[in-house]
Amino acid sequence: MHYFCYLSQTLVTILFPTPSMSKGKEKEAAIPVMLSPATGSANPAASFSTLWAYLHPALEHIMKSPTNDPSGKAPSIDLGFYSGIHSACYNYFTAQSEAANATARILEPNSSSGTDLYERLDQYFADATRELLMGTPHDDSELIHYIVPCFNRYSVGAQSVNRLLNYVNRHYVKRAGDEDKGWLRLSDVLESVAKTITPDDTREKISKRLKEKRLDELRKWGYEEGGSSELLVAAEASAEAASPPGRIVSVMSLAHRRFRTEFIEPLLAVPKTKGNSKARHKIPKVPAGMRPSGPKGRLARGVKDLLESKDFDEQNRLYLATSLANSLRTVGVRADHPLRKKLDKFVASAAEGG
C-alpha cells in the first residue's frame, strides 16, 4: 500500500478516533530502521549517478514509508547509513570543487558544484507531491481530512531529509545566498528601494535600506524585529517556500515549495470551462438568483464544507482548520490569499471565543 493511501485510512483514524474504537487496541509495529545498503568496494561519491543510487533508497524510506510513530518522527535509517550519506555528500562536493578549481572554470563561469544534486532533489520532491495529489479523494468533503495528515507526514519527512543533507545547505545553499541566488535577491528589492536612493547616499545607507526591505518581507510571514530566533527561522522558511522555483533555498523549504506548486496550487485552481462557445450558448441560462454561489476551486470547496458542515464536532473542526492554515503558511501561501484569510479569521475567532 502506498503511503498516501495508508495515511487516508490509518492516520486520519488516529487523529479523529470514533467512540466505537477500542481504547485497548494494540499499538501497530513500528517501521524498522533502514540498514545501510551493501556497496562493496564502490565509492558512492565517485560520480553523481553512484551518489544518487546510494541516497535515493534513504529518501524513499524517510519520505514514503508509512508510520504510526506517536511522536510524529519520520522513519529512521541506520546510524552507519546516516553517517555514510554525510560522508558521501562531503566527498562528492569536495571532489567537484577541486575539479572546478583545477580547470579554472573558464568555459563554464556560471557552473556550481552541487547543482546536479540540488536539481535532482527538487525533481524528487516534485514527483513525490504529484503522487500525493493523485491520491486525493474525489469527495470534496473528505479533502481536508486527507490533506492535513498527508502534509504532516510529508513535512516531517522533509525536515528529516533537511537534517540528513545538512551539508547541501552548508555548501551549496549558503553559497548561493552569498552569490545573490537565494530567495530574496538584489533585483527584488532595488525596484522599491531605488526611488528613495539619492546620489549622495553612502554604501552603508543603501545596505541599511536593503536590510529594511528584507525585514518587511519577513513581517509578511509573522516576524517582528526583535522577535525570537525560532520565529525568525520559521518566517524565513515560509518566505523561502513562497519564492519562485529556481531560487536556491534550504532542502526543507525546497520540499515545502514543491508541495505548494505541485499539490496546493492545483487544488486552488478554478477549472476552465470545457467545450466551444456555440455548445455553451445552447444551454439555457440560469437566472442569477438561482445560480450556486459556492467556490469553484476544490480546496476552497473543501474549506467551505469544513467550516459550515454540521458533520464536524467543534474540536475536530478547529484542529483541521488550524492545521490547514499552518500548512498553507509553511508552504508559502501568502497571508492575503482569500483562503488563508478565511481560515485565519476562523481560527482567530475561535480562539477569542474559546
CSV table of C-alpha atoms in Angstrom, one decimal:
chain,number,residue,atom,x,y,z
A,1,MET,CA,0.0,0.0,0.0
A,2,HIS,CA,1.4,3.4,-1.0
A,3,TYR,CA,1.9,5.7,2.0
A,4,PHE,CA,-0.7,8.3,1.0
A,5,CYS,CA,-3.4,5.6,0.9
A,6,TYR,CA,-2.2,4.5,4.3
A,7,LEU,CA,-2.5,8.0,5.6
A,8,SER,CA,-6.1,8.5,4.4
A,9,GLN,CA,-7.1,5.2,6.0
A,10,THR,CA,-5.0,5.0,9.1
A,11,LEU,CA,-3.6,8.3,10.3
A,12,VAL,CA,-6.9,10.1,10.0
A,13,THR,CA,-8.4,7.4,12.2
A,14,ILE,CA,-5.7,8.0,14.7
A,15,LEU,CA,-6.2,11.8,14.7
A,16,PHE,CA,-10.0,11.5,14.9
A,17,PRO,CA,-10.9,8.4,16.8
A,18,THR,CA,-14.6,7.4,17.0
A,19,PRO,CA,-16.3,6.3,20.2
A,20,SER,CA,-16.6,2.7,18.8
A,21,MET,CA,-12.8,2.4,18.6
A,22,SER,CA,-11.3,0.2,21.3
A,23,LYS,CA,-9.0,2.0,23.7
A,24,GLY,CA,-7.1,-1.1,24.2
A,25,LYS,CA,-6.1,-1.6,20.6
A,26,GLU,CA,-2.6,-2.8,20.3
A,27,LYS,CA,0.0,-0.5,19.0
A,28,GLU,CA,1.0,-1.2,15.5
A,29,ALA,CA,4.5,-2.3,14.9
A,30,ALA,CA,6.9,0.5,14.2
A,31,ILE,CA,8.6,0.7,10.8
A,32,PRO,CA,12.1,-0.9,11.1
A,33,VAL,CA,15.2,1.2,10.9
A,34,MET,CA,16.6,1.1,7.3
A,35,LEU,CA,20.0,-0.6,7.3
A,36,SER,CA,23.0,0.6,5.2
A,37,PRO,CA,22.9,-1.0,1.7
A,38,ALA,CA,25.8,-3.2,0.7
A,39,THR,CA,28.0,-1.2,-1.7
A,40,GLY,CA,31.0,-3.5,-1.7
A,41,SER,CA,34.1,-1.6,-2.7
A,42,ALA,CA,32.2,1.0,-4.7
A,43,ASN,CA,32.7,4.7,-3.7
A,44,PRO,CA,29.3,6.4,-3.5
A,45,ALA,CA,30.9,9.8,-4.2
A,46,ALA,CA,32.7,8.6,-7.4
A,47,SER,CA,30.0,10.2,-9.6
A,48,PHE,CA,26.6,11.8,-9.4
A,49,SER,CA,24.9,8.6,-10.5
A,50,THR,CA,26.5,6.5,-7.8
A,51,LEU,CA,25.8,9.2,-5.2
A,52,TRP,CA,22.1,9.3,-6.2
A,53,ALA,CA,21.8,5.5,-6.2
A,54,TYR,CA,23.2,5.4,-2.7
A,55,LEU,CA,21.0,8.3,-1.4
A,56,HIS,CA,17.7,7.5,-3.2
A,57,PRO,CA,16.6,4.5,-1.0
A,58,ALA,CA,17.1,6.6,2.1
A,59,LEU,CA,14.9,9.3,0.7
A,60,GLU,CA,12.2,6.8,-0.2
A,61,HIS,CA,12.2,5.3,3.3
A,62,ILE,CA,12.1,8.7,5.1
A,63,MET,CA,9.6,10.3,2.8
A,64,LYS,CA,7.3,7.4,1.9
A,65,SER,CA,7.3,4.6,4.4
A,66,PRO,CA,4.0,4.5,6.4
A,67,THR,CA,4.4,5.3,10.0
A,68,ASN,CA,2.3,5.5,13.2
A,69,ASP,CA,5.1,6.9,15.3
A,70,PRO,CA,3.2,8.8,18.1
A,71,SER,CA,6.0,11.3,18.4
A,72,GLY,CA,5.5,12.3,14.8
A,73,LYS,CA,9.0,11.3,13.7
A,74,ALA,CA,9.9,10.2,10.2
A,75,PRO,CA,11.1,6.6,9.7
A,76,SER,CA,14.8,6.2,10.7
A,77,ILE,CA,17.8,4.9,8.9
A,78,ASP,CA,20.7,3.1,10.4
A,79,LEU,CA,23.3,5.4,12.1
A,80,GLY,CA,26.1,3.9,9.9
A,81,PHE,CA,24.0,4.7,6.8
A,82,TYR,CA,23.3,8.2,8.1
A,83,SER,CA,27.0,8.8,8.6
A,84,GLY,CA,27.7,7.3,5.2
A,85,ILE,CA,25.4,9.7,3.4
A,86,HIS,CA,27.0,12.7,5.2
A,87,SER,CA,30.5,11.5,4.2
A,88,ALA,CA,29.4,10.7,0.6
A,89,CYS,CA,27.9,14.2,0.2
A,90,TYR,CA,31.0,15.8,1.7
A,91,ASN,CA,33.4,13.8,-0.5
A,92,TYR,CA,31.3,14.5,-3.7
A,93,PHE,CA,31.1,18.3,-3.1
A,94,THR,CA,34.8,18.4,-2.3
A,95,ALA,CA,35.8,16.5,-5.4
A,96,GLN,CA,33.6,18.7,-7.5
A,97,SER,CA,35.1,21.9,-6.0
A,98,GLU,CA,38.6,20.6,-6.6
A,99,ALA,CA,37.8,19.7,-10.2
A,100,ALA,CA,36.3,23.2,-10.8
A,101,ASN,CA,39.3,24.9,-9.4
A,102,ALA,CA,41.7,22.8,-11.4
A,103,THR,CA,40.0,23.8,-14.7
A,104,ALA,CA,39.8,27.5,-13.7
A,105,ARG,CA,36.2,27.4,-14.8
A,106,ILE,CA,36.9,29.4,-17.9
A,107,LEU,CA,34.5,27.6,-20.2
A,108,GLU,CA,31.7,27.3,-17.5
A,109,PRO,CA,31.9,30.5,-15.4
A,110,ASN,CA,28.4,30.0,-14.1
A,111,SER,CA,28.7,26.3,-13.1
A,112,SER,CA,28.4,25.5,-9.5
A,113,SER,CA,29.3,22.3,-7.7
A,114,GLY,CA,26.3,20.6,-6.2
A,115,THR,CA,23.8,21.9,-8.8
A,116,ASP,CA,23.1,18.4,-10.2
A,117,LEU,CA,22.2,17.0,-6.7
A,118,TYR,CA,20.1,20.0,-5.8
A,119,GLU,CA,18.1,19.9,-9.0
A,120,ARG,CA,17.6,16.2,-8.7
A,121,LEU,CA,16.3,16.7,-5.1
A,122,ASP,CA,13.9,19.3,-6.5
A,123,GLN,CA,12.6,16.9,-9.1
A,124,TYR,CA,12.3,14.2,-6.5
A,125,PHE,CA,10.1,16.4,-4.3
A,126,ALA,CA,8.0,17.4,-7.3
A,127,ASP,CA,7.4,13.8,-8.2
A,128,ALA,CA,6.5,12.9,-4.7
A,129,THR,CA,4.0,15.7,-4.3
A,130,ARG,CA,2.4,14.8,-7.6
A,131,GLU,CA,1.9,11.3,-6.4
A,132,LEU,CA,0.2,12.7,-3.3
A,133,LEU,CA,-2.1,14.8,-5.5
A,134,MET,CA,-3.1,11.8,-7.4
A,135,GLY,CA,-4.3,10.2,-4.1
A,136,THR,CA,-6.7,13.0,-3.2
A,137,PRO,CA,-10.3,11.7,-2.6
A,138,HIS,CA,-13.0,12.6,-5.1
A,139,ASP,CA,-15.4,13.8,-2.4
A,140,ASP,CA,-14.6,17.4,-1.5
A,141,SER,CA,-15.9,16.8,2.0
A,142,GLU,CA,-13.1,14.3,2.6
A,143,LEU,CA,-10.4,16.6,1.1
A,144,ILE,CA,-9.2,18.3,4.3
A,145,HIS,CA,-9.2,15.0,6.2
A,146,TYR,CA,-6.7,13.9,3.6
A,147,ILE,CA,-4.5,17.0,3.3
A,148,VAL,CA,-3.8,17.6,7.0
A,149,PRO,CA,-2.2,14.2,7.8
A,150,CYS,CA,-0.8,14.0,4.3
A,151,PHE,CA,1.1,17.3,4.8
A,152,ASN,CA,2.1,16.5,8.3
A,153,ARG,CA,3.7,13.2,7.2
A,154,TYR,CA,5.4,14.8,4.2
A,155,SER,CA,6.7,17.7,6.3
A,156,VAL,CA,8.3,15.6,9.0
A,157,GLY,CA,10.0,13.6,6.2
A,158,ALA,CA,11.2,16.9,4.6
A,159,GLN,CA,12.6,18.0,8.0
A,160,SER,CA,14.4,14.7,8.4
A,161,VAL,CA,15.9,14.9,4.9
A,162,ASN,CA,16.9,18.5,5.6
A,163,ARG,CA,19.0,17.3,8.6
A,164,LEU,CA,20.3,14.3,6.7
A,165,LEU,CA,21.5,16.6,3.8
A,166,ASN,CA,22.7,19.4,6.0
A,167,TYR,CA,26.0,19.6,4.0
A,168,VAL,CA,23.9,20.5,0.9
A,169,ASN,CA,22.6,23.5,2.9
A,170,ARG,CA,26.0,24.4,4.2
A,171,HIS,CA,28.0,24.0,1.0
A,172,TYR,CA,25.5,24.8,-1.8
A,173,VAL,CA,22.6,26.8,-0.4
A,174,LYS,CA,24.6,29.2,1.7
A,175,ARG,CA,27.0,29.9,-1.1
A,176,ALA,CA,24.0,30.5,-3.4
A,177,GLY,CA,22.7,33.1,-1.0
A,178,ASP,CA,26.1,34.8,-0.9
A,179,GLU,CA,26.1,34.9,-4.7
A,180,ASP,CA,22.6,36.6,-4.8
A,181,LYS,CA,20.8,33.4,-5.9
A,182,GLY,CA,18.7,32.9,-2.8
A,183,TRP,CA,15.0,33.5,-2.0
A,184,LEU,CA,15.4,37.3,-1.9
A,185,ARG,CA,17.7,38.9,-4.5
A,186,LEU,CA,19.0,42.3,-5.0
A,187,SER,CA,16.8,42.8,-8.1
A,188,ASP,CA,13.7,42.1,-5.9
A,189,VAL,CA,14.5,45.0,-3.6
A,190,LEU,CA,16.1,47.5,-5.9
A,191,GLU,CA,12.8,48.5,-7.5
A,192,SER,CA,11.2,49.5,-4.2
A,193,VAL,CA,14.4,51.0,-2.7
A,194,ALA,CA,15.6,52.7,-5.9
A,195,LYS,CA,13.1,55.5,-5.6
A,196,THR,CA,14.4,56.5,-2.2
A,197,ILE,CA,18.1,56.3,-3.0
A,198,THR,CA,19.9,59.5,-3.9
A,199,PRO,CA,23.3,60.1,-5.4
A,200,ASP,CA,24.5,61.3,-2.0
A,201,ASP,CA,23.6,58.1,-0.2
A,202,THR,CA,26.5,56.1,1.1
A,203,ARG,CA,27.0,52.3,0.7
A,204,GLU,CA,26.0,52.0,4.4
A,205,LYS,CA,22.7,53.8,3.9
A,206,ILE,CA,21.9,51.6,0.8
A,207,SER,CA,22.7,48.5,2.7
A,208,LYS,CA,20.5,49.6,5.6
A,209,ARG,CA,17.6,50.1,3.3
A,210,LEU,CA,18.1,46.7,1.7
A,211,LYS,CA,18.0,45.1,5.2
A,212,GLU,CA,14.8,47.0,6.0
A,213,LYS,CA,13.3,45.6,2.8
A,214,ARG,CA,14.2,42.1,3.9
A,215,LEU,CA,12.6,42.7,7.3
A,216,ASP,CA,9.5,43.9,5.6
A,217,GLU,CA,9.3,40.6,3.7
A,218,LEU,CA,9.8,38.6,6.9
A,219,ARG,CA,7.0,40.6,8.6
A,220,LYS,CA,4.6,39.2,6.0
A,221,TRP,CA,5.4,35.7,7.5
A,222,GLY,CA,4.8,36.7,11.1
A,223,TYR,CA,8.2,38.0,12.2
A,224,GLU,CA,8.7,41.3,14.0
A,225,GLU,CA,12.1,43.0,14.7
A,226,GLY,CA,13.4,41.8,18.0
A,227,GLY,CA,11.4,38.5,17.8
A,228,SER,CA,12.8,35.2,18.8
A,229,SER,CA,15.3,33.2,16.7
A,230,GLU,CA,12.7,30.5,16.3
A,231,LEU,CA,10.2,33.0,14.9
A,232,LEU,CA,12.8,34.3,12.5
A,233,VAL,CA,13.7,30.8,11.3
A,234,ALA,CA,10.0,30.0,10.7
A,235,ALA,CA,9.3,33.2,8.9
A,236,GLU,CA,12.4,32.8,6.6
A,237,ALA,CA,11.4,29.2,5.9
A,238,SER,CA,8.0,30.3,4.8
A,239,ALA,CA,9.4,33.1,2.7
A,240,GLU,CA,11.8,30.6,1.0
A,241,ALA,CA,8.9,28.3,0.3
A,242,ALA,CA,6.9,31.2,-1.2
A,243,SER,CA,9.8,32.1,-3.6
A,244,PRO,CA,9.6,31.2,-7.3
A,245,PRO,CA,11.0,27.9,-8.5
A,246,GLY,CA,14.7,28.4,-9.4
A,247,ARG,CA,15.5,30.3,-6.3
A,248,ILE,CA,18.0,28.4,-4.2
A,249,VAL,CA,16.5,27.6,-0.7
A,250,SER,CA,17.2,25.1,2.0
A,251,VAL,CA,16.3,21.5,1.4
A,252,MET,CA,13.3,21.7,3.7
A,253,SER,CA,12.0,24.8,2.0
A,254,LEU,CA,12.6,23.2,-1.4
A,255,ALA,CA,10.3,20.3,-0.4
A,256,HIS,CA,7.7,22.7,1.0
A,257,ARG,CA,7.8,24.9,-2.1
A,258,ARG,CA,7.1,21.8,-4.2
A,259,PHE,CA,4.2,20.9,-2.0
A,260,ARG,CA,2.7,24.3,-2.8
A,261,THR,CA,3.4,24.3,-6.6
A,262,GLU,CA,2.5,20.7,-7.3
A,263,PHE,CA,-0.2,20.0,-4.7
A,264,ILE,CA,-1.8,23.0,-3.1
A,265,GLU,CA,-1.9,25.3,-6.2
A,266,PRO,CA,-3.7,22.7,-8.4
A,267,LEU,CA,-6.3,22.3,-5.7
A,268,LEU,CA,-6.7,26.1,-5.5
A,269,ALA,CA,-7.1,26.4,-9.3
A,270,VAL,CA,-10.5,27.1,-10.8
A,271,PRO,CA,-11.3,24.6,-13.6
A,272,LYS,CA,-11.7,26.1,-17.0
A,273,THR,CA,-15.0,25.6,-18.8
A,274,LYS,CA,-14.7,23.0,-21.5
A,275,GLY,CA,-16.4,23.0,-24.9
A,276,ASN,CA,-16.8,25.6,-27.6
A,277,SER,CA,-18.8,28.8,-27.2
A,278,LYS,CA,-21.6,27.5,-29.5
A,279,ALA,CA,-22.2,24.5,-27.4
A,280,ARG,CA,-22.3,26.6,-24.3
A,281,HIS,CA,-24.8,29.0,-25.8
A,282,LYS,CA,-27.2,26.1,-26.3
A,283,ILE,CA,-27.5,25.6,-22.6
A,284,PRO,CA,-30.4,27.7,-21.1
A,285,LYS,CA,-29.1,30.4,-18.8
A,286,VAL,CA,-29.9,30.0,-15.1
A,287,PRO,CA,-31.4,33.1,-13.5
A,288,ALA,CA,-28.9,35.0,-11.4
A,289,GLY,CA,-30.7,34.3,-8.2
A,290,MET,CA,-30.7,30.6,-8.8
A,291,ARG,CA,-27.0,30.2,-9.6
A,292,PRO,CA,-24.9,28.3,-7.0
A,293,SER,CA,-22.7,30.8,-5.2
A,294,GLY,CA,-20.2,28.3,-3.8
A,295,PRO,CA,-16.4,28.4,-4.5
A,296,LYS,CA,-15.2,26.7,-7.7
A,297,GLY,CA,-11.7,25.5,-6.6
A,298,ARG,CA,-11.5,22.1,-4.9
A,299,LEU,CA,-9.6,23.3,-1.9
A,300,ALA,CA,-12.0,26.3,-1.4
A,301,ARG,CA,-15.0,23.9,-1.6
A,302,GLY,CA,-13.3,21.6,1.0
A,303,VAL,CA,-12.7,24.5,3.3
A,304,LYS,CA,-16.3,25.7,2.9
A,305,ASP,CA,-17.5,22.3,3.8
A,306,LEU,CA,-15.2,22.1,6.8
A,307,LEU,CA,-16.3,25.5,8.2
A,308,GLU,CA,-20.0,25.1,7.5
A,309,SER,CA,-20.8,21.4,7.7
A,310,LYS,CA,-22.7,20.1,10.7
A,311,ASP,CA,-20.9,16.7,10.5
A,312,PHE,CA,-17.9,18.0,12.5
A,313,ASP,CA,-17.7,18.5,16.2
A,314,GLU,CA,-16.1,21.8,17.0
A,315,GLN,CA,-12.9,20.4,18.4
A,316,ASN,CA,-12.1,18.5,15.2
A,317,ARG,CA,-13.2,21.4,13.0
A,318,LEU,CA,-10.8,23.8,14.9
A,319,TYR,CA,-8.0,21.2,14.7
A,320,LEU,CA,-8.4,20.8,10.9
A,321,ALA,CA,-8.8,24.5,10.3
A,322,THR,CA,-5.7,25.4,12.4
A,323,SER,CA,-3.6,22.6,10.9
A,324,LEU,CA,-4.5,23.6,7.3
A,325,ALA,CA,-3.9,27.3,8.0
A,326,ASN,CA,-0.4,26.4,9.4
A,327,SER,CA,0.3,24.2,6.4
A,328,LEU,CA,-0.6,26.9,3.9
A,329,ARG,CA,1.7,29.3,5.7
A,330,THR,CA,4.5,26.8,5.8
A,331,VAL,CA,4.4,26.1,2.1
A,332,GLY,CA,4.4,29.8,1.2
A,333,VAL,CA,0.7,30.7,0.5
A,334,ARG,CA,0.7,34.4,1.3
A,335,ALA,CA,-1.4,35.9,4.1
A,336,ASP,CA,-3.5,38.0,1.7
A,337,HIS,CA,-4.8,34.9,-0.2
A,338,PRO,CA,-8.6,34.7,0.3
A,339,LEU,CA,-8.4,31.1,1.6
A,340,ARG,CA,-5.7,31.9,4.1
A,341,LYS,CA,-7.6,35.0,5.3
A,342,LYS,CA,-10.8,32.9,5.7
A,343,LEU,CA,-9.0,30.2,7.7
A,344,ASP,CA,-7.0,32.7,9.8
A,345,LYS,CA,-10.2,34.6,10.6
A,346,PHE,CA,-12.0,31.4,11.7
A,347,VAL,CA,-9.1,30.3,13.9
A,348,ALA,CA,-8.7,33.7,15.5
A,349,SER,CA,-12.4,34.0,16.1
A,350,ALA,CA,-12.5,30.5,17.7
A,351,ALA,CA,-9.5,31.4,20.0
A,352,GLU,CA,-11.3,34.6,21.2
A,353,GLY,CA,-14.5,32.7,21.8
A,354,GLY,CA,-12.8,29.7,23.5
